PDB file of C-alpha atoms in Angstrom:
ATOM      1  CA  MET A 223      62.840 -31.609  38.056  1.00 62.00           C
ATOM      2  CA  LEU A 224      65.776 -33.762  39.194  1.00 66.00           C
ATOM      3  CA  TYR A 225      68.105 -30.830  38.480  1.00 61.00           C
ATOM      4  CA  TYR A 226      66.225 -28.581  40.907  1.00 60.00           C
ATOM      5  CA  LEU A 227      66.035 -31.302  43.558  1.00 72.00           C
ATOM      6  CA  VAL A 228      69.795 -31.822  43.451  1.00 73.00           C
ATOM      7  CA  LYS A 229      70.391 -28.075  43.484  1.00 72.00           C
ATOM      8  CA  PHE A 230      68.052 -27.666  46.479  1.00 70.00           C
ATOM      9  CA  VAL A 231      69.909 -30.358  48.430  1.00 76.00           C
ATOM     10  CA  LYS A 232      73.281 -28.757  47.698  1.00 78.00           C
ATOM     11  CA  LEU A 233      72.071 -25.324  48.785  1.00 79.00           C
ATOM     12  CA  CYS A 234      70.580 -26.710  51.984  1.00 82.00           C
ATOM     13  CA  VAL A 235      73.830 -28.492  52.832  1.00 81.00           C
ATOM     14  CA  ARG A 236      75.737 -25.236  52.430  1.00 81.00           C
ATOM     15  CA  GLN A 237      73.137 -23.017  54.162  1.00 85.00           C
ATOM     16  CA  PRO A 238      70.772 -25.197  56.224  1.00 81.00           C
ATOM     17  CA  LEU A 239      69.143 -22.205  57.930  1.00 81.00           C
ATOM     18  CA  LYS A 240      67.836 -20.846  54.621  1.00 82.00           C
ATOM     19  CA  MET A 241      65.865 -23.876  53.386  1.00 81.00           C
ATOM     20  CA  LEU A 242      62.641 -21.929  52.859  1.00 83.00           C
ATOM     21  CA  ALA A 243      64.425 -19.153  50.949  1.00 83.00           C
ATOM     22  CA  HIS A 244      66.157 -21.732  48.750  1.00 73.00           C
ATOM     23  CA  PHE A 245      62.840 -23.434  48.048  1.00 75.00           C
ATOM     24  CA  LYS A 246      61.114 -20.185  47.037  1.00 78.00           C
ATOM     25  CA  SER A 247      64.033 -19.125  44.850  1.00 79.00           C
ATOM     26  CA  LEU A 248      64.208 -22.455  43.016  1.00 73.00           C
ATOM     27  CA  ARG A 249      60.449 -22.585  42.592  1.00 78.00           C
ATOM     28  CA  LYS A 250      60.536 -19.161  40.923  1.00 74.00           C
ATOM     29  CA  GLU A 251      63.437 -20.240  38.706  1.00 70.00           C
ATOM     30  CA  TRP A 252      61.594 -23.445  37.742  1.00 68.00           C
ATOM     31  CA  ARG A 253      58.429 -21.531  36.819  1.00 76.00           C
ATOM     32  CA  GLU A 254      60.339 -19.019  34.711  1.00 71.00           C
ATOM     33  CA  ASN A 255      62.175 -21.795  32.887  1.00 72.00           C
ATOM     34  CA  ARG A 256      58.874 -23.508  32.093  1.00 72.00           C
ATOM     35  CA  ILE A 257      57.592 -20.242  30.606  1.00 74.00           C
ATOM     36  CA  ALA A 258      60.834 -19.704  28.689  1.00 67.00           C
ATOM     37  CA  CYS A 259      60.459 -23.084  26.976  1.00 75.00           C
ATOM     38  CA  GLN A 260      57.065 -22.180  25.478  1.00 81.00           C
ATOM     39  CA  VAL A 261      58.428 -19.930  22.715  1.00 84.00           C
ATOM     40  CA  SER A 262      61.882 -20.209  21.173  1.00 81.00           C
ATOM     41  CA  ASP A 263      62.130 -19.061  17.564  1.00 86.00           C
ATOM     42  CA  VAL A 264      64.210 -16.965  15.194  1.00 84.00           C
ATOM     43  CA  ALA A 265      63.484 -14.748  12.188  1.00 79.00           C
ATOM     44  CA  TYR A 266      66.383 -13.894   9.925  1.00 75.00           C
ATOM     45  CA  VAL A 267      67.475 -12.638   6.539  1.00 72.00           C
ATOM     46  CA  SER A 268      70.408 -14.332   4.812  1.00 67.00           C
ATOM     47  CA  CYS A 269      72.382 -13.700   1.636  1.00 63.00           C
ATOM     48  CA  TRP A 270      70.840 -16.802   0.090  1.00 59.00           C
ATOM     49  CA  GLY A 271      67.331 -15.610   0.904  1.00 55.00           C
ATOM     50  CA  LEU A 272      67.990 -12.254  -0.764  1.00 56.00           C
ATOM     51  CA  GLN A 273      69.190 -14.090  -3.885  1.00 59.00           C
ATOM     52  CA  VAL A 274      66.397 -16.632  -4.277  1.00 57.00           C
ATOM     53  CA  CYS A 275      63.595 -14.158  -3.434  1.00 62.00           C
ATOM     54  CA  SER A 276      64.050 -10.799  -5.115  1.00 53.00           C
ATOM     55  CA  GLY A 277      61.748  -9.100  -2.594  1.00 49.00           C
ATOM     56  CA  PRO A 278      58.937  -9.772  -0.126  1.00 50.00           C
ATOM     57  CA  HIS A 279      55.856 -11.411  -1.631  1.00 58.00           C
ATOM     58  CA  ARG A 280      52.818  -9.190  -1.801  1.00 55.00           C
ATOM     59  CA  ASP A 281      50.586 -11.853  -0.260  1.00 59.00           C
ATOM     60  CA  LEU A 282      51.780 -12.959   3.174  1.00 57.00           C
ATOM     61  CA  GLU A 283      49.518 -16.004   2.947  1.00 63.00           C
ATOM     62  CA  PHE A 284      51.639 -17.304   0.081  1.00 64.00           C
ATOM     63  CA  LYS A 285      53.825 -20.169   1.328  1.00 67.00           C
ATOM     64  CA  CYS A 286      57.206 -19.815  -0.307  1.00 71.00           C
ATOM     65  CA  SER A 287      59.173 -23.050  -0.492  1.00 70.00           C
ATOM     66  CA  GLU A 288      62.478 -21.303   0.233  1.00 70.00           C
ATOM     67  CA  ILE A 289      63.451 -21.634   3.896  1.00 69.00           C
ATOM     68  CA  TYR A 290      65.408 -18.359   3.733  1.00 69.00           C
ATOM     69  CA  CYS A 291      62.568 -16.351   2.149  1.00 73.00           C
ATOM     70  CA  PHE A 292      62.387 -12.848   3.656  1.00 72.00           C
ATOM     71  CA  ASN A 293      58.601 -12.924   3.550  1.00 74.00           C
ATOM     72  CA  ASN A 294      58.441 -16.092   5.643  1.00 75.00           C
ATOM     73  CA  HIS A 295      60.386 -14.481   8.448  1.00 78.00           C
ATOM     74  CA  ILE A 296      58.379 -11.253   8.391  1.00 82.00           C
ATOM     75  CA  GLY A 297      55.312 -13.481   8.606  1.00 83.00           C
ATOM     76  CA  LEU A 298      56.765 -15.090  11.731  1.00 87.00           C
ATOM     77  CA  ILE A 299      56.958 -11.700  13.449  1.00 90.00           C
ATOM     78  CA  ILE A 300      53.404 -10.895  12.391  1.00 92.00           C
ATOM     79  CA  LYS A 301      52.145 -14.246  13.745  1.00 92.00           C
ATOM     80  CA  TYR A 302      53.103 -13.262  17.268  1.00 94.00           C
ATOM     81  CA  MET A 303      51.714  -9.755  16.843  1.00 95.00           C
ATOM     82  CA  ASN A 304      48.395 -11.244  15.809  1.00 95.00           C
ATOM     83  CA  ASN A 305      48.261 -13.095  19.134  1.00 94.00           C
ATOM     84  CA  ALA A 306      48.830  -9.962  21.237  1.00 95.00           C
ATOM     85  CA  LYS A 307      46.144  -9.449  23.879  1.00 94.00           C
ATOM     86  CA  LEU A 308      47.205  -6.432  25.953  1.00 94.00           C
ATOM     87  CA  SER A 309      50.147  -4.446  24.650  1.00 95.00           C
ATOM     88  CA  ILE A 310      52.990  -4.186  22.157  1.00 96.00           C
ATOM     89  CA  ILE A 311      56.041  -2.012  22.811  1.00 96.00           C
ATOM     90  CA  ILE A 312      58.591  -1.500  20.041  1.00 95.00           C
ATOM     91  CA  ALA A 313      61.989   0.188  19.963  1.00 93.00           C
ATOM     92  CA  ILE A 314      63.376   0.016  16.449  1.00 90.00           C
ATOM     93  CA  TYR A 315      65.707   2.118  14.353  1.00 88.00           C
ATOM     94  CA  ALA A 316      63.781   1.814  11.071  1.00 86.00           C
ATOM     95  CA  VAL A 317      60.370   0.421  10.167  1.00 85.00           C
ATOM     96  CA  SER A 318      58.728   0.620   6.748  1.00 83.00           C
ATOM     97  CA  SER A 319      57.154  -2.829   6.293  1.00 84.00           C
ATOM     98  CA  GLU A 320      53.511  -2.328   5.336  1.00 85.00           C
ATOM     99  CA  PRO A 321      52.477  -5.859   6.444  1.00 86.00           C
ATOM    100  CA  ILE A 322      53.891  -5.237   9.919  1.00 90.00           C
ATOM    101  CA  CYS A 323      52.216  -1.812  10.131  1.00 89.00           C
ATOM    102  CA  GLU A 324      48.943  -3.423   9.101  1.00 90.00           C
ATOM    103  CA  ALA A 325      49.352  -6.102  11.795  1.00 92.00           C
ATOM    104  CA  LEU A 326      49.883  -3.346  14.357  1.00 92.00           C
ATOM    105  CA  ARG A 327      46.803  -1.516  13.128  1.00 92.00           C
ATOM    106  CA  LEU A 328      44.695  -4.676  13.449  1.00 94.00           C
ATOM    107  CA  ALA A 329      46.067  -5.236  16.945  1.00 94.00           C
ATOM    108  CA  SER A 330      45.068  -1.693  17.892  1.00 93.00           C
ATOM    109  CA  GLU A 331      41.551  -2.363  16.635  1.00 93.00           C
ATOM    110  CA  ARG A 332      41.408  -5.364  18.987  1.00 93.00           C
ATOM    111  CA  GLY A 333      42.169  -3.032  21.892  1.00 93.00           C
ATOM    112  CA  VAL A 334      45.909  -3.702  22.165  1.00 94.00           C
ATOM    113  CA  CYS A 335      47.893  -0.706  23.465  1.00 94.00           C
ATOM    114  CA  ILE A 336      50.804   0.024  21.100  1.00 94.00           C
ATOM    115  CA  ARG A 337      53.801   2.256  21.795  1.00 93.00           C
ATOM    116  CA  MET A 338      56.731   2.688  19.426  1.00 91.00           C
ATOM    117  CA  ILE A 339      60.076   4.460  19.578  1.00 90.00           C
ATOM    118  CA  CYS A 340      61.724   4.792  16.169  1.00 86.00           C
ATOM    119  CA  GLU A 341      64.485   6.863  14.639  1.00 82.00           C
ATOM    120  CA  LYS A 342      64.731   6.814  10.864  1.00 80.00           C
ATOM    121  CA  ASN A 343      61.053   6.740   9.851  1.00 72.00           C
ATOM    122  CA  PHE A 344      59.663   8.752  12.760  1.00 72.00           C
ATOM    123  CA  LEU A 345      57.685  11.397  10.837  1.00 71.00           C
ATOM    124  CA  ARG A 346      56.287   8.876   8.365  1.00 74.00           C
ATOM    125  CA  MET A 347      55.161   6.543  11.152  1.00 76.00           C
ATOM    126  CA  ILE A 348      53.479   9.249  13.200  1.00 72.00           C
ATOM    127  CA  ASP A 349      51.708  10.786  10.187  1.00 75.00           C
ATOM    128  CA  LYS A 350      50.372   7.445   8.931  1.00 77.00           C
ATOM    129  CA  ASN A 351      49.703   5.682  12.232  1.00 77.00           C
ATOM    130  CA  ALA A 352      48.908   8.364  14.827  1.00 75.00           C
ATOM    131  CA  ASP A 353      45.370   7.009  15.095  1.00 78.00           C
ATOM    132  CA  CYS A 354      46.402   3.510  16.179  1.00 83.00           C
ATOM    133  CA  MET A 355      49.670   3.829  18.102  1.00 85.00           C
ATOM    134  CA  LEU A 356      51.786   6.216  20.146  1.00 83.00           C
ATOM    135  CA  VAL A 357      55.100   7.040  18.465  1.00 83.00           C
ATOM    136  CA  ARG A 358      58.083   8.876  19.940  1.00 79.00           C
ATOM    137  CA  LYS A 359      61.673   9.716  19.051  1.00 79.00           C
ATOM    138  CA  LEU A 360      64.648  10.733  21.159  1.00 73.00           C
ATOM    139  CA  PRO A 361      65.278  14.506  20.985  1.00 70.00           C
ATOM    140  CA  PRO A 362      68.579  15.925  19.713  1.00 64.00           C
ATOM    141  CA  PRO A 363      71.256  16.174  22.417  1.00 58.00           C
ATOM    142  CA  LYS A 364      71.214  19.432  24.377  1.00 56.00           C
ATOM    143  CA  PHE A 365      74.843  19.293  25.416  1.00 51.00           C
ATOM    144  CA  GLU A 366      77.714  17.786  23.474  1.00 56.00           C
ATOM    145  CA  THR A 367      79.293  16.434  26.643  1.00 47.00           C
ATOM    146  CA  CYS A 368      76.127  14.736  27.879  1.00 50.00           C
ATOM    147  CA  ARG A 369      74.229  13.162  25.011  1.00 49.00           C
ATOM    148  CA  GLU A 370      72.029  10.152  24.532  1.00 52.00           C
ATOM    149  CA  MET A 371      73.427   7.800  21.924  1.00 63.00           C
ATOM    150  CA  MET A 372      71.435   7.109  18.771  1.00 72.00           C
ATOM    151  CA  MET A 373      68.448   4.843  19.415  1.00 79.00           C
ATOM    152  CA  HIS A 374      69.635   1.838  17.409  1.00 84.00           C
ATOM    153  CA  HIS A 375      67.637  -0.870  19.201  1.00 90.00           C
ATOM    154  CA  LYS A 376      65.565  -3.453  17.361  1.00 92.00           C
ATOM    155  CA  PHE A 377      63.335  -5.094  19.920  1.00 95.00           C
ATOM    156  CA  CYS A 378      59.697  -5.687  20.708  1.00 96.00           C
ATOM    157  CA  VAL A 379      57.825  -6.991  23.765  1.00 97.00           C
ATOM    158  CA  ILE A 380      54.305  -8.347  23.410  1.00 97.00           C
ATOM    159  CA  ASP A 381      52.096  -8.518  26.515  1.00 96.00           C
ATOM    160  CA  GLY A 382      54.930  -7.530  28.845  1.00 94.00           C
ATOM    161  CA  TYR A 383      54.800  -8.086  32.586  1.00 92.00           C
ATOM    162  CA  GLN A 384      54.369  -4.408  33.427  1.00 91.00           C
ATOM    163  CA  SER A 385      51.429  -4.200  31.032  1.00 90.00           C
ATOM    164  CA  GLN A 386      49.875  -7.272  32.612  1.00 92.00           C
ATOM    165  CA  LYS A 387      50.093  -5.643  36.049  1.00 90.00           C
ATOM    166  CA  GLU A 388      48.349  -2.519  34.744  1.00 90.00           C
ATOM    167  CA  LEU A 389      45.815  -3.987  32.304  1.00 89.00           C
ATOM    168  CA  LEU A 390      44.839  -7.468  33.500  1.00 89.00           C
ATOM    169  CA  PRO A 391      41.789  -7.538  35.790  1.00 87.00           C
ATOM    170  CA  PRO A 392      42.317  -8.949  39.303  1.00 86.00           C
ATOM    171  CA  GLY A 393      42.338 -12.735  39.325  1.00 85.00           C
ATOM    172  CA  ALA A 394      42.818 -13.025  35.563  1.00 87.00           C
ATOM    173  CA  LYS A 395      45.173 -15.703  34.263  1.00 87.00           C
ATOM    174  CA  PRO A 396      48.562 -14.260  33.191  1.00 87.00           C
ATOM    175  CA  VAL A 397      49.469 -14.429  29.505  1.00 90.00           C
ATOM    176  CA  VAL A 398      52.841 -15.389  28.052  1.00 91.00           C
ATOM    177  CA  ALA A 399      55.060 -12.371  27.338  1.00 93.00           C
ATOM    178  CA  ILE A 400      56.920 -12.587  24.019  1.00 95.00           C
ATOM    179  CA  SER A 401      60.200 -10.779  23.356  1.00 96.00           C
ATOM    180  CA  MET A 402      61.882 -10.143  20.002  1.00 95.00           C
ATOM    181  CA  SER A 403      65.392  -8.768  19.727  1.00 94.00           C
ATOM    182  CA  GLY A 404      68.164  -8.774  17.148  1.00 90.00           C
ATOM    183  CA  SER A 405      69.654  -6.774  14.286  1.00 90.00           C
ATOM    184  CA  LEU A 406      66.672  -6.962  11.915  1.00 86.00           C
ATOM    185  CA  ASN A 407      65.020  -3.670  10.969  1.00 83.00           C
ATOM    186  CA  TRP A 408      61.386  -4.044   9.900  1.00 85.00           C
ATOM    187  CA  VAL A 409      61.848  -2.615   6.426  1.00 81.00           C
ATOM    188  CA  ALA A 410      60.063  -3.320   3.169  1.00 73.00           C
ATOM    189  CA  HIS A 411      63.162  -4.542   1.333  1.00 71.00           C
ATOM    190  CA  ALA A 412      66.050  -6.032   3.279  1.00 69.00           C
ATOM    191  CA  LYS A 413      69.540  -5.204   2.038  1.00 74.00           C
ATOM    192  CA  SER A 414      71.625  -6.954   4.680  1.00 78.00           C
ATOM    193  CA  CYS A 415      71.836 -10.209   6.620  1.00 80.00           C
ATOM    194  CA  ASP A 416      70.080  -9.857   9.972  1.00 84.00           C
ATOM    195  CA  ASP A 417      68.299 -11.853  12.638  1.00 86.00           C
ATOM    196  CA  MET A 418      65.673 -11.483  15.354  1.00 88.00           C
ATOM    197  CA  LEU A 419      65.409 -13.941  18.226  1.00 91.00           C
ATOM    198  CA  ILE A 420      61.915 -14.634  19.581  1.00 94.00           C
ATOM    199  CA  THR A 421      61.574 -15.950  23.120  1.00 93.00           C
ATOM    200  CA  SER A 422      59.216 -16.179  26.085  1.00 92.00           C
ATOM    201  CA  THR A 423      62.018 -15.961  28.669  1.00 90.00           C
ATOM    202  CA  PRO A 424      60.645 -13.745  31.497  1.00 90.00           C
ATOM    203  CA  LYS A 425      64.030 -12.218  32.388  1.00 89.00           C
ATOM    204  CA  VAL A 426      64.517 -10.997  28.815  1.00 93.00           C
ATOM    205  CA  ALA A 427      61.030  -9.452  28.612  1.00 93.00           C
ATOM    206  CA  LYS A 428      61.422  -7.640  31.936  1.00 93.00           C
ATOM    207  CA  ARG A 429      64.825  -6.217  31.022  1.00 94.00           C
ATOM    208  CA  LEU A 430      63.646  -4.998  27.619  1.00 96.00           C
ATOM    209  CA  GLU A 431      60.591  -3.391  29.224  1.00 95.00           C
ATOM    210  CA  GLN A 432      62.872  -1.471  31.585  1.00 94.00           C
ATOM    211  CA  GLU A 433      65.005  -0.242  28.689  1.00 93.00           C
ATOM    212  CA  PHE A 434      61.939   0.802  26.688  1.00 94.00           C
ATOM    213  CA  ASP A 435      60.483   2.762  29.608  1.00 93.00           C
ATOM    214  CA  ARG A 436      63.835   4.477  30.176  1.00 90.00           C
ATOM    215  CA  ILE A 437      63.973   5.696  26.576  1.00 89.00           C
ATOM    216  CA  TRP A 438      60.231   6.506  26.471  1.00 90.00           C
ATOM    217  CA  ARG A 439      60.616   8.899  29.401  1.00 87.00           C
ATOM    218  CA  ALA A 440      63.562  10.564  27.653  1.00 82.00           C
ATOM    219  CA  CYS A 441      61.637  11.224  24.450  1.00 79.00           C
ATOM    220  CA  SER A 442      60.332  14.676  23.626  1.00 58.00           C
ATOM    221  CA  ILE A 443      56.673  15.589  23.175  1.00 53.00           C
ATOM    222  CA  PRO A 444      55.647  17.810  20.222  1.00 47.00           C
ATOM    223  CA  THR A 445      54.464  21.269  21.250  1.00 42.00           C
ATOM    224  CA  SER A 446      51.316  21.586  19.122  1.00 42.00           C
ATOM    225  CA  GLY A 447      48.937  19.978  16.663  1.00 45.00           C
ATOM    226  CA  LYS A 448      47.531  16.466  16.427  1.00 47.00           C
ATOM    227  CA  ARG A 449      50.932  14.969  17.151  1.00 45.00           C
ATOM    228  CA  ARG A 450      50.936  16.566  20.606  1.00 43.00           C
ATOM    229  CA  ASP A 451      47.364  15.365  21.235  1.00 47.00           C
ATOM    230  CA  GLN A 452      48.199  11.746  20.474  1.00 47.00           C
ATOM    231  CA  PHE A 453      51.385  11.899  22.573  1.00 42.00           C
ATOM    232  CA  LEU A 454      49.496  13.112  25.626  1.00 43.00           C
ATOM    233  CA  GLU A 455      47.054  10.210  25.513  1.00 48.00           C
ATOM    234  CA  LEU A 456      49.537   8.158  27.498  1.00 42.00           C
ATOM    235  CA  LYS A 457      51.370   9.528  30.509  1.00 39.00           C
ATOM    236  CA  SER A 458      55.001   8.729  30.925  1.00 42.00           C
TER     237      SER A 458
END
């Protein structure tokens, strides 16, 4: 609090006619920083973890004693998914982890809206999970000189601010938006060292939501069959 008081005084000395604007700006910054401090975590896979644990444990409830255990860090991602109340948006290159897919299915059964953009496992995801989530993929480039780069993101936003505007009833208390971003693909068996930062910083969540919506609008819609039906459930 002392930091913001000193900053307010300095701003008012420089621009005394904008005291109210300075106050509103610092109050917003203070509120966002308070929210950002609520969640600050990291999930990662290291070389040591891949050596001591040959693969993910079948039972996620099993508490492995190894701090670098791959299963422990997948469980961390699932913990936040299990707390989702409104929506989960995911942009990820590859996903094949059955525990994560099951967590998404359970979230859908609770009424959470789930949208996913994936690249490598697109057909598998849409065939197995079309009943509980909307899945899209960027189309092939139409022109060699004007092409969208490969969708290589690995991020997720839970209960994002745009979703809260659309889904929360008037007067309802806002929920904390959780963002995950890093190099970690959600695969069944990790083969590389990766990480995924988990934070409640509002600026991060809002920026990732904008990027997701940009790619979502660029994705193609299948022309027939059940895939087209499930795509059209949600308007761009």
